[in-house]
Amino acid sequence: MDSDSIAKRVSLAKKDSKEADRLIQDYMPFIKAETSKFIGRSAGDSDDELSIAMFAFYEAIKKYSILKGSFLKFASLHIRHRLIDYNRREKRSQGLVSLDTPISEENDGLSLADTVQDGSDPYEENELREATRQEIEHLSEQLQDFGLSFADISDNAPKQQRTLEACRKAVVYAKTHPELLEELLRTKKIPLGKLSEGAGVERKTLERHRKYMVSILLIYTNGYEILRGHIMKILKGGGNT
Amino acid sequence: MKYLVVECHKGYAVLLDENASFVNSANLGYEVGQTVFDPVLMDSGKIGTNRRIITVSRLLAAAACLVLVSGIFLYRRNNAVYSEITISDNVCMQVNRKGEVITVESLNSDGEKLLENYQAEGKNQLDATEEIIRKAIETGSIQDGDTVSLYVDTPEQDSFFDCKTEFEEHFRSKHDFKVNVKKYNNKNSTKSYVSSTSAPASQENTVPYTPQKNTAPPQENVTPPQKNTAPENTAPYTPQENTVPENVTPYEQDPDINSRGENFSDFNNETNEKNRNFSDSDKNNENHSDLPDRNENNENYNNHDNHDNNFSDFNNDINENYDNFYDSDKNNYRENQNQDFNQDFSPEYQENQGHHGGHSR
């Protein structure tokens, strides 16, 4: 595949998460080869380094431009940098013993985690996780009605604290005015004018992060208690980044 | 910070943090709904910061380089020696591009006296020169009405002419002395000059002529006159009285280029080759007053230091004459345009011409 076609595919993958997935799948041999080169052995599917390399490949897709030269060279550099960072991070936690370490050499399935006393109930945790998963799936379906996916929302989400704060103010205003949320569900459109006027936030800011605003406002409609509970900090006046 | 895994892809996962921010991370075997605590996040924010730092660093580095280069440029402009001006062989001033004096040094004991308790650094070259000359007048080194020679050494020809014009214009209004600006080519050679004012040159200011090593070519190299050309007993050119001082042959001792940029020395050498009369004239010192043109040219010659054009004209006259004299038709000097010149030779020559049937035009 020549460099021009790769560049075209990369530019498509920037906007379309499915195309990005396809590109990663097509270039798995390349990603595996780069990982193996770094770790000095053949990279398996279960290796964290391979996951890091795939993530680095996805990052390269997002950051690539033709001015940076060949995409594969750019991606190769990016993969290497990511693996180096991951290596350093892992070295910091060296000396720590994993809770998954088996207790005995016999393959009886018992690990250190089983011996540690913990107040939490694993069954509860599993149930909580399952419920969370269902809420997220439901939200994902609702977002599809708006023509959105979580990948699109993550690209559109505000990165600066100042902008995040402005969006938080708009969400707090919408929470105290449920009619705005109803309008959102009914019209499938955000009432940006009323929100910006009521919350005292620039309309341009809300427009720039429209996709993100849709997802957060949807979370504040009925049925998403777990997700609302997760982002309670935003209602308490912002949190740590 | 807790992160909720909301979406999983092949190469990455989308997480929702407690600040209601959606972020991308590496998918280390995550499942939707899982809570993670230490994900490998995409460096979007961090890289922006680094990029800003790198950009600012680069801008600062570029600004620092610019300041350094400007500083070096200004230092060279203000402190680097651009030209040197030597005043009558007594004092030498080093001047920067702006015409400001950087250093001044004495070249002899007279110079030392002139520079006693005198600071020229930072002054304009014209002011400093005038002050030094006035001090020389006060001490008696220079008399009223004398001509002071200024030898200017510049890297470029154009800058020499600019400097010469500047000095001449500045000192034109001064009535108690005159200046003669010349180009200084060779620091090791002794400079010399010819007094060029109406007032007689003071002996104290005359630099004795020291013949240079590479002036007139040896006689062996002179093309001997061809047949029927200038006879050996031709009356030599003699300057008038009170013109060129003895032992001074301006042609030879002045290798400078005149104000028209003509290569004087080559011209002079050529003229000397052809005009043995001219070089002989100084030695014989015969009055050649029968040659009105020549007399006129003598005056021009005497004034040549002040009026280079005249000197060049004189030379051109000579050259013209001798071009005719050593015409391509060398066998027939009857082609000589300046019959008067030929006829003004010695009677012996004229007599000889008569024996050969004379020459007619």
Coordinates of C-alpha atoms in Angstrom, one line a residue:
Chain A
M1 CA 0.0 0.0 0.0
D2 CA 1.6 3.2 -1.1
S3 CA 2.0 6.3 1.1
D4 CA -0.7 8.3 -0.6
S5 CA -3.4 5.7 0.1
I6 CA -2.3 5.3 3.7
A7 CA -2.5 9.1 4.1
K8 CA -6.0 9.1 2.7
R9 CA -7.1 6.3 5.0
V10 CA -5.5 8.1 8.0
S11 CA -7.4 11.3 7.2
L12 CA -10.6 9.3 7.0
A13 CA -9.9 7.5 10.3
K14 CA -9.4 10.9 12.0
K15 CA -13.1 11.6 11.7
D16 CA -14.6 8.1 11.7
S17 CA -13.9 5.8 14.7
K18 CA -14.9 2.7 12.7
E19 CA -12.4 3.5 9.9
A20 CA -9.8 4.0 12.7
D21 CA -10.6 0.5 14.0
R22 CA -10.3 -1.0 10.5
L23 CA -6.9 0.8 10.0
I24 CA -5.6 -0.6 13.3
Q25 CA -6.8 -4.1 12.4
D26 CA -5.1 -3.9 9.0
Y27 CA -1.8 -2.7 10.4
M28 CA -1.7 -5.2 13.3
P29 CA 1.3 -7.0 11.9
F30 CA 3.2 -3.7 11.7
I31 CA 2.2 -2.8 15.3
K32 CA 3.2 -6.3 16.5
A33 CA 6.6 -6.0 14.7
E34 CA 7.3 -2.7 16.3
T35 CA 6.4 -4.0 19.7
S36 CA 8.5 -7.1 19.3
K37 CA 11.4 -4.9 18.2
F38 CA 11.1 -3.0 21.4
I39 CA 10.6 -5.7 24.0
G40 CA 13.1 -8.0 22.3
R41 CA 10.7 -11.0 22.0
S42 CA 7.6 -11.9 20.1
A43 CA 4.6 -9.8 21.3
G44 CA 1.5 -11.8 22.3
D45 CA -2.1 -10.6 22.3
S46 CA -2.2 -10.6 26.0
D47 CA 0.9 -8.4 26.4
D48 CA 0.2 -4.9 27.8
E49 CA 3.0 -3.6 25.6
L50 CA 0.9 -4.6 22.5
S51 CA -2.1 -2.7 23.9
I52 CA 0.1 0.3 24.5
A53 CA 1.4 0.0 20.9
M54 CA -2.0 -0.1 19.5
F55 CA -3.1 2.9 21.5
A56 CA 0.0 4.7 20.3
F57 CA -0.9 3.8 16.7
Y58 CA -4.4 5.3 17.3
E59 CA -2.8 8.4 18.7
A60 CA -0.6 8.7 15.7
I61 CA -3.7 8.5 13.5
K62 CA -5.2 11.4 15.4
K63 CA -2.0 13.6 15.3
Y64 CA -0.7 12.8 11.8
S65 CA -0.5 15.4 9.1
I66 CA 1.2 15.2 5.7
L67 CA 3.7 17.7 6.7
K68 CA 5.1 15.2 9.2
G69 CA 6.2 12.9 6.4
S70 CA 5.6 9.2 6.1
F71 CA 2.8 8.0 8.4
L72 CA 4.4 4.6 9.1
K73 CA 7.6 6.3 10.3
F74 CA 5.6 8.7 12.4
A75 CA 3.6 5.9 13.9
S76 CA 6.7 3.9 14.5
L77 CA 8.3 6.8 16.4
H78 CA 5.1 7.3 18.4
I79 CA 4.9 3.6 19.3
R80 CA 8.4 3.6 20.5
H81 CA 7.9 6.7 22.7
R82 CA 4.8 5.3 24.2
L83 CA 6.5 2.0 25.0
I84 CA 9.4 3.8 26.6
D85 CA 7.0 5.9 28.8
Y86 CA 5.1 2.7 29.8
N87 CA 8.4 1.0 30.6
R88 CA 9.4 3.8 32.9
R89 CA 6.0 3.8 34.6
E90 CA 6.2 0.0 35.2
K91 CA 9.7 0.4 36.6
R92 CA 8.4 2.8 39.3
S93 CA 6.0 0.1 40.5
Q94 CA 8.7 -2.6 40.6
G95 CA 9.1 -4.5 43.8
L96 CA 5.3 -4.5 44.3
V97 CA 3.7 -7.9 44.3
S98 CA 0.6 -8.4 42.2
L99 CA -2.5 -9.6 44.0
D100 CA -3.0 -12.0 41.2
T101 CA 0.2 -13.9 42.1
P102 CA -0.7 -17.5 42.8
I103 CA -0.2 -18.6 46.4
S104 CA 1.3 -22.0 45.7
E105 CA 2.8 -23.7 42.7
E106 CA -0.2 -25.9 42.4
N107 CA -2.6 -24.7 40.0
D108 CA -5.5 -24.5 42.4
G109 CA -6.6 -21.0 41.3
L110 CA -6.0 -19.3 44.6
S111 CA -4.1 -16.1 44.6
L112 CA -2.9 -13.5 47.1
A113 CA -6.1 -11.5 46.5
D114 CA -8.1 -14.4 48.0
T115 CA -6.2 -14.2 51.2
V116 CA -6.6 -10.4 51.6
Q117 CA -9.5 -9.3 53.8
D118 CA -11.6 -6.9 51.9
G119 CA -14.8 -5.2 53.0
S120 CA -16.2 -5.2 49.5
D121 CA -18.5 -7.9 48.2
P122 CA -17.3 -9.3 44.8
Y123 CA -20.9 -10.3 43.9
E124 CA -22.0 -6.7 44.5
E125 CA -19.2 -5.4 42.5
N126 CA -20.1 -7.7 39.6
E127 CA -23.7 -6.6 39.8
L128 CA -22.7 -2.9 39.9
R129 CA -20.5 -3.4 37.0
E130 CA -23.3 -5.1 35.0
A131 CA -25.7 -2.3 35.9
T132 CA -23.2 0.3 34.9
R133 CA -22.6 -1.5 31.6
Q134 CA -26.3 -1.5 30.8
E135 CA -26.7 2.2 31.6
I136 CA -23.8 2.9 29.4
E137 CA -25.2 0.8 26.6
H138 CA -28.5 2.6 26.9
L139 CA -26.8 6.0 26.8
S140 CA -24.9 4.9 23.8
E141 CA -28.1 4.0 21.9
Q142 CA -29.6 7.3 22.8
L143 CA -26.5 9.1 21.6
Q144 CA -26.9 7.2 18.3
D145 CA -30.3 8.9 17.9
F146 CA -28.3 12.1 17.9
G147 CA -25.8 10.7 15.5
L148 CA -23.1 10.5 18.1
S149 CA -20.7 8.0 19.7
F150 CA -18.6 8.1 22.8
A151 CA -15.5 8.4 20.5
D152 CA -17.0 11.5 18.9
I153 CA -17.8 13.0 22.3
S154 CA -14.3 12.3 23.6
D155 CA -12.9 14.3 20.7
N156 CA -15.3 17.1 21.3
A157 CA -15.0 17.2 25.1
P158 CA -13.3 20.4 26.5
K159 CA -9.7 20.0 27.6
Q160 CA -9.2 23.2 29.4
Q161 CA -10.5 23.7 32.9
R162 CA -12.0 27.1 32.1
T163 CA -14.1 25.6 29.3
L164 CA -15.1 22.6 31.5
E165 CA -16.2 25.0 34.2
A166 CA -18.4 27.0 31.7
C167 CA -20.0 23.7 30.5
R168 CA -20.6 22.7 34.2
K169 CA -22.5 26.0 34.8
A170 CA -24.7 25.2 31.8
V171 CA -25.4 21.7 33.1
V172 CA -26.2 23.0 36.6
Y173 CA -28.7 25.5 35.0
A174 CA -30.3 22.8 32.9
K175 CA -30.7 20.5 36.0
T176 CA -32.6 23.2 37.7
H177 CA -34.8 23.8 34.6
P178 CA -36.1 20.3 33.5
E179 CA -38.1 21.8 30.7
L180 CA -34.8 22.3 28.9
L181 CA -34.0 18.6 29.2
E182 CA -37.5 17.8 27.9
E183 CA -36.9 20.1 24.9
L184 CA -33.7 18.3 24.3
L185 CA -35.3 14.8 24.2
R186 CA -38.2 16.1 22.1
T187 CA -36.4 18.1 19.5
K188 CA -33.2 16.2 19.5
K189 CA -31.5 19.6 19.7
I190 CA -29.9 21.6 22.5
P191 CA -31.6 24.9 23.4
L192 CA -28.2 26.7 23.3
G193 CA -29.7 30.1 23.4
K194 CA -31.7 29.5 26.6
L195 CA -28.8 27.7 28.2
S196 CA -26.2 30.4 27.4
E197 CA -28.6 33.1 28.5
G198 CA -29.7 31.4 31.7
A199 CA -26.2 30.1 32.7
G200 CA -24.4 33.3 31.7
V201 CA -22.1 31.3 29.5
E202 CA -20.9 32.3 26.0
R203 CA -23.0 30.7 23.3
K204 CA -19.9 30.1 21.2
T205 CA -18.4 27.9 23.9
L206 CA -21.5 25.8 24.1
E207 CA -21.7 25.5 20.4
R208 CA -18.1 24.4 20.1
H209 CA -18.7 21.6 22.6
R210 CA -22.2 20.8 21.5
K211 CA -21.7 17.0 21.3
Y212 CA -20.3 16.9 24.7
M213 CA -23.1 19.0 26.1
V214 CA -25.6 16.6 24.6
S215 CA -24.1 13.6 26.3
I216 CA -23.9 15.3 29.7
L217 CA -27.4 16.6 29.5
L218 CA -28.7 13.2 28.5
I219 CA -27.0 11.7 31.6
Y220 CA -29.1 14.1 33.6
T221 CA -32.4 12.8 32.2
N222 CA -34.0 9.9 33.9
G223 CA -32.4 6.4 34.0
Y224 CA -28.7 7.2 34.5
E225 CA -28.3 7.2 38.2
I226 CA -25.0 5.3 38.2
L227 CA -23.5 7.7 35.7
R228 CA -24.9 10.7 37.5
G229 CA -23.4 9.4 40.7
H230 CA -20.0 9.0 39.0
I231 CA -19.9 12.6 37.8
M232 CA -21.3 14.1 41.0
K233 CA -18.1 16.2 41.4
I234 CA -19.1 18.3 38.5
L235 CA -22.1 19.4 40.5
K236 CA -20.1 20.1 43.5
G237 CA -18.1 22.9 41.8
G238 CA -15.6 21.1 39.6
G239 CA -12.9 18.6 40.7
N240 CA -9.4 17.6 40.3
T241 CA -8.0 16.8 36.8
Chain B
M1 CA -9.4 9.8 40.1
K2 CA -11.9 7.1 39.1
Y3 CA -12.5 6.5 35.4
L4 CA -15.5 4.6 34.1
V5 CA -15.0 2.6 30.9
V6 CA -17.8 3.6 28.6
E7 CA -16.6 2.3 25.2
C8 CA -14.0 -0.2 24.1
H9 CA -12.2 -0.3 20.7
K10 CA -9.4 -2.4 19.3
G11 CA -6.7 0.1 20.0
Y12 CA -8.2 2.3 22.7
A13 CA -11.0 2.8 25.2
V14 CA -13.2 5.8 26.1
L15 CA -13.4 6.6 29.8
L16 CA -15.6 9.0 31.7
D17 CA -13.8 10.7 34.6
E18 CA -15.3 12.2 37.8
N19 CA -15.1 15.6 36.2
A20 CA -17.6 14.6 33.5
S21 CA -14.8 14.6 31.0
F22 CA -14.6 11.9 28.3
V23 CA -11.0 10.8 27.6
N24 CA -9.2 8.2 25.4
S25 CA -6.9 5.7 26.9
A26 CA -5.1 2.5 26.1
N27 CA -7.3 -0.5 26.2
L28 CA -5.5 -2.8 28.6
G29 CA -8.1 -5.4 28.5
Y30 CA -10.9 -3.2 29.7
E31 CA -14.6 -3.9 29.7
V32 CA -17.5 -1.5 29.4
G33 CA -18.7 -0.5 32.9
Q34 CA -15.3 -1.3 34.5
T35 CA -13.9 1.3 36.9
V36 CA -10.1 1.9 36.4
F37 CA -7.8 4.1 38.5
D38 CA -4.5 4.5 36.6
P39 CA -5.2 4.4 32.9
V40 CA -2.7 5.3 30.1
L41 CA -4.3 8.4 28.8
M42 CA -3.9 10.1 25.5
D43 CA -1.5 13.0 25.8
S44 CA -3.7 15.6 24.2
G45 CA -3.5 18.2 26.9
K46 CA 0.1 17.4 27.9
I47 CA 1.4 17.6 24.4
G48 CA -0.2 20.9 23.9
T49 CA 1.6 22.2 27.0
N50 CA 4.9 20.8 25.8
R51 CA 4.4 22.3 22.4
R52 CA 3.7 25.6 24.0
I53 CA 6.8 25.3 26.1
I54 CA 8.8 24.3 23.0
T55 CA 7.4 27.1 21.0
V56 CA 8.1 29.7 23.7
S57 CA 11.6 28.2 24.2
R58 CA 12.2 28.5 20.5
L59 CA 11.0 32.0 20.4
L60 CA 13.1 32.9 23.3
A61 CA 16.1 31.3 21.7
A62 CA 15.4 33.1 18.5
A63 CA 15.0 36.4 20.4
A64 CA 18.3 35.8 22.2
C65 CA 20.1 35.1 19.0
L66 CA 18.7 38.2 17.5
V67 CA 19.8 40.3 20.4
L68 CA 23.3 38.7 20.2
V69 CA 23.6 39.3 16.5
S70 CA 22.4 42.9 16.9
G71 CA 24.8 43.4 19.7
I72 CA 27.7 42.1 17.7
F73 CA 26.6 44.2 14.7
L74 CA 26.4 47.4 16.8
Y75 CA 29.6 46.7 18.6
R76 CA 31.4 46.2 15.2
R77 CA 29.8 49.3 13.9
N78 CA 30.8 51.4 16.9
N79 CA 34.1 49.8 17.9
A80 CA 35.5 48.2 14.8
V81 CA 38.1 50.2 13.0
Y82 CA 36.8 51.2 9.5
S83 CA 39.4 53.6 8.4
E84 CA 42.6 55.3 9.5
I85 CA 43.5 59.0 9.0
T86 CA 47.1 60.0 9.4
I87 CA 47.7 63.8 9.9
S88 CA 51.0 64.9 8.4
D89 CA 52.8 61.8 9.6
N90 CA 52.4 63.0 13.2
V91 CA 49.2 61.5 14.4
C92 CA 47.1 58.5 13.3
M93 CA 43.4 58.3 14.1
Q94 CA 41.4 55.1 13.8
V95 CA 37.8 55.8 13.0
N96 CA 34.7 53.6 12.9
R97 CA 32.0 53.4 10.3
K98 CA 30.1 56.3 11.7
G99 CA 33.1 58.6 11.4
E100 CA 33.8 58.6 15.2
V101 CA 37.3 58.4 16.5
I102 CA 38.0 55.1 18.3
T103 CA 41.7 55.6 19.1
V104 CA 44.4 58.2 18.3
E105 CA 48.1 57.6 18.5
S106 CA 51.2 59.6 17.9
L107 CA 53.7 58.5 15.3
N108 CA 56.6 60.7 16.4
S109 CA 57.7 63.2 19.0
D110 CA 55.7 66.0 17.3
G111 CA 52.6 63.8 17.5
E112 CA 53.2 63.1 21.1
K113 CA 53.3 66.8 21.9
L114 CA 50.1 67.4 19.9
L115 CA 48.3 64.6 21.8
E116 CA 49.4 65.7 25.2
N117 CA 46.3 66.3 27.4
Y118 CA 44.1 65.7 24.4
Q119 CA 41.3 63.1 24.1
A120 CA 39.8 62.5 20.7
E121 CA 38.0 59.2 21.4
G122 CA 34.3 59.5 20.6
K123 CA 34.7 62.7 18.6
N124 CA 33.7 63.2 15.0
Q125 CA 36.7 62.7 12.7
L126 CA 36.4 66.2 11.2
D127 CA 36.3 67.9 14.6
A128 CA 39.1 65.9 15.9
T129 CA 41.2 66.6 12.8
E130 CA 40.6 70.3 13.1
E131 CA 41.4 70.4 16.8
I132 CA 44.7 68.6 16.2
I133 CA 45.6 70.9 13.3
R134 CA 44.8 74.0 15.4
K135 CA 46.9 72.6 18.2
A136 CA 49.7 72.2 15.7
I137 CA 49.3 75.8 14.7
E138 CA 49.4 76.9 18.3
T139 CA 52.6 74.9 19.0
G140 CA 54.1 76.2 15.8
S141 CA 54.4 72.9 14.0
I142 CA 52.2 74.4 11.3
Q143 CA 52.3 78.0 10.0
D144 CA 49.4 80.0 8.9
G145 CA 48.5 79.2 5.3
D146 CA 50.2 75.8 5.3
T147 CA 48.8 72.8 3.7
V148 CA 48.3 69.8 5.9
S149 CA 48.3 66.4 4.3
L150 CA 45.8 63.9 5.4
Y151 CA 46.4 60.3 4.4
V152 CA 43.2 58.2 4.5
D153 CA 43.2 54.5 4.5
T154 CA 39.8 53.0 3.8
P155 CA 38.7 49.5 2.7
E156 CA 36.8 50.7 -0.3
Q157 CA 37.5 53.2 -3.0
D158 CA 34.1 54.8 -2.8
S159 CA 34.5 55.4 0.9
F160 CA 37.8 57.1 0.3
F161 CA 36.2 59.5 -2.1
D162 CA 33.3 60.2 0.2
C163 CA 35.8 60.8 3.0
K164 CA 37.9 63.1 0.8
T165 CA 34.8 65.1 -0.2
E166 CA 33.7 65.4 3.3
F167 CA 37.1 66.7 4.5
E168 CA 37.5 69.1 1.7
E169 CA 34.1 70.6 2.1
H170 CA 34.5 70.9 5.9
F171 CA 37.9 72.6 5.6
R172 CA 37.1 74.7 2.6
S173 CA 35.9 77.6 4.8
K174 CA 39.0 77.5 6.9
H175 CA 41.4 80.3 5.9
D176 CA 44.3 79.7 8.2
F177 CA 45.3 76.3 6.7
K178 CA 44.4 74.0 3.9
V179 CA 44.1 70.2 3.8
N180 CA 45.2 67.8 1.1
V181 CA 43.5 64.5 1.3
K182 CA 45.3 61.5 -0.2
K183 CA 44.8 57.8 -0.3
Y184 CA 47.2 55.9 1.9
N185 CA 47.9 52.6 0.2
N186 CA 51.0 51.2 1.8
K187 CA 51.7 51.7 5.4
N188 CA 55.3 50.8 5.1
S189 CA 56.2 53.2 2.5
T190 CA 57.0 56.8 3.3
K191 CA 54.2 59.1 2.3
S192 CA 55.0 62.2 0.4
Y193 CA 53.2 65.0 -1.0
V194 CA 53.5 68.1 -3.1
S195 CA 52.7 71.5 -1.8
S196 CA 49.8 72.7 -3.8
T197 CA 48.7 76.0 -2.4
S198 CA 49.5 79.5 -3.6
A199 CA 51.4 80.1 -0.5
P200 CA 54.8 78.6 -0.6
A201 CA 55.0 75.4 1.3
S202 CA 56.7 75.6 4.5
Q203 CA 59.8 73.5 4.6
E204 CA 58.8 72.1 8.0
N205 CA 55.9 70.5 6.4
T206 CA 57.6 69.1 3.4
V207 CA 58.2 65.4 3.7
P208 CA 61.4 64.7 1.8
Y209 CA 60.9 62.5 -1.1
T210 CA 62.1 59.0 -0.8
P211 CA 62.1 57.2 -4.0
Q212 CA 60.0 54.1 -3.9
K213 CA 61.4 50.8 -5.0
N214 CA 58.9 50.1 -7.7
T215 CA 58.4 53.3 -9.5
A216 CA 59.9 54.0 -12.9
P217 CA 61.0 50.8 -14.6
P218 CA 64.7 50.5 -15.3
Q219 CA 66.0 51.9 -18.5
E220 CA 66.6 48.5 -19.8
N221 CA 63.0 48.0 -20.1
V222 CA 62.3 51.1 -22.0
T223 CA 61.6 50.5 -25.6
P224 CA 64.3 52.4 -27.4
P225 CA 63.0 55.0 -29.7
Q226 CA 62.6 53.9 -33.2
K227 CA 64.2 55.4 -36.2
N228 CA 63.1 58.9 -37.0
T229 CA 61.5 59.4 -33.7
A230 CA 62.7 61.5 -30.9
P231 CA 66.4 62.2 -31.3
E232 CA 68.7 61.9 -28.4
N233 CA 69.6 65.5 -28.3
T234 CA 66.1 66.7 -28.0
A235 CA 65.8 69.7 -25.7
P236 CA 64.4 68.3 -22.5
Y237 CA 61.4 69.6 -20.8
T238 CA 62.2 72.2 -18.2
P239 CA 59.8 73.3 -15.6
Q240 CA 59.5 76.9 -14.7
E241 CA 61.1 78.5 -11.7
N242 CA 59.3 78.1 -8.4
T243 CA 57.4 75.2 -9.5
V244 CA 58.3 71.7 -8.6
P245 CA 60.9 71.6 -5.8
E246 CA 64.0 69.8 -6.4
N247 CA 64.2 66.1 -5.9
V248 CA 60.5 65.8 -6.3
T249 CA 59.1 63.9 -9.2
P250 CA 55.4 63.9 -8.6
Y251 CA 54.8 61.5 -11.3
E252 CA 56.9 58.8 -9.8
Q253 CA 56.3 59.4 -6.2
D254 CA 52.6 59.5 -6.5
P255 CA 51.2 56.1 -7.1
D256 CA 47.8 57.3 -6.1
I257 CA 44.8 57.1 -8.1
N258 CA 43.5 60.5 -9.1
S259 CA 40.1 61.8 -8.5
R260 CA 38.9 60.2 -11.7
G261 CA 40.0 56.8 -10.5
E262 CA 42.6 56.5 -13.2
N263 CA 45.6 54.4 -12.4
F264 CA 48.1 57.1 -12.2
S265 CA 51.2 55.0 -11.6
D266 CA 50.8 53.0 -14.7
F267 CA 50.2 56.0 -16.7
N268 CA 53.1 57.7 -15.2
N269 CA 55.4 54.8 -15.9
E270 CA 54.3 54.7 -19.4
T271 CA 54.8 58.3 -19.9
N272 CA 58.2 58.1 -18.3
E273 CA 59.1 55.4 -20.7
K274 CA 58.1 57.4 -23.7
N275 CA 59.1 60.8 -22.4
R276 CA 62.7 60.7 -21.5
N277 CA 62.6 64.4 -21.9
F278 CA 60.2 64.7 -19.1
S279 CA 62.3 62.8 -16.7
D280 CA 65.4 64.5 -17.9
S281 CA 63.8 67.9 -17.7
D282 CA 64.1 67.9 -13.9
K283 CA 67.7 67.2 -14.0
N284 CA 68.6 69.6 -16.7
N285 CA 66.2 72.2 -15.5
E286 CA 66.2 74.0 -18.8
N287 CA 63.7 76.6 -19.5
H288 CA 61.4 75.4 -22.1
S289 CA 59.5 78.6 -22.3
D290 CA 59.1 78.4 -26.1
L291 CA 56.5 75.9 -25.6
P292 CA 53.5 77.9 -24.5
D293 CA 51.4 74.8 -24.2
R294 CA 54.1 73.2 -22.1
N295 CA 54.4 76.2 -19.9
E296 CA 50.7 76.1 -19.3
N297 CA 51.0 72.5 -18.6
N298 CA 53.8 73.2 -16.2
E299 CA 51.6 75.4 -14.2
N300 CA 49.0 72.7 -14.3
Y301 CA 51.5 70.2 -13.3
N302 CA 52.6 72.3 -10.4
N303 CA 49.1 72.6 -9.2
H304 CA 48.4 69.0 -9.8
D305 CA 47.9 68.1 -6.2
N306 CA 45.1 70.5 -5.8
H307 CA 43.7 70.1 -9.2
D308 CA 44.2 66.6 -10.4
N309 CA 42.3 67.3 -13.5
N310 CA 45.0 69.6 -14.7
F311 CA 47.6 67.1 -14.1
S312 CA 45.7 64.5 -16.0
D313 CA 45.2 67.0 -18.8
F314 CA 48.9 67.7 -18.8
N315 CA 49.6 64.0 -19.0
N316 CA 47.1 63.6 -21.7
D317 CA 48.7 66.3 -23.6
I318 CA 52.0 64.6 -23.3
N319 CA 50.5 61.3 -24.2
E320 CA 48.8 62.8 -27.1
N321 CA 51.9 64.3 -28.4
Y322 CA 53.8 61.1 -28.0
D323 CA 51.1 59.0 -29.4
N324 CA 51.5 61.0 -32.4
F325 CA 55.2 60.9 -32.1
Y326 CA 55.3 57.2 -31.8
D327 CA 52.6 56.8 -34.3
S328 CA 52.0 53.5 -36.0
D329 CA 53.7 55.1 -39.0
K330 CA 56.8 55.3 -37.0
N331 CA 59.0 55.7 -40.0
N332 CA 57.5 59.0 -40.8
Y333 CA 57.3 61.4 -38.0
R334 CA 56.1 63.8 -40.5
E335 CA 52.7 62.5 -39.4
N336 CA 53.3 64.1 -36.1
Q337 CA 50.4 66.4 -35.4
N338 CA 52.2 68.7 -33.2
Q339 CA 54.7 70.0 -35.5
D340 CA 55.3 72.9 -33.2
F341 CA 56.5 70.6 -30.6
N342 CA 58.9 69.0 -32.9
Q343 CA 60.0 72.3 -34.2
D344 CA 60.7 73.5 -30.7
F345 CA 63.4 71.1 -30.2
S346 CA 66.9 72.2 -30.2
P347 CA 68.3 74.0 -33.1
E348 CA 70.6 71.0 -33.7
Y349 CA 67.6 68.9 -34.2
Q350 CA 66.0 71.3 -36.5
E351 CA 69.1 71.5 -38.5
N352 CA 69.2 67.8 -38.8
Q353 CA 65.7 67.8 -40.0
G354 CA 66.6 70.2 -42.6
H355 CA 69.4 67.9 -43.9
H356 CA 67.0 65.1 -44.2
G357 CA 64.8 67.2 -46.3
G358 CA 62.8 68.3 -43.3
H359 CA 59.4 67.3 -42.8
S360 CA 56.4 68.7 -44.0
R361 CA 52.8 68.2 -43.4

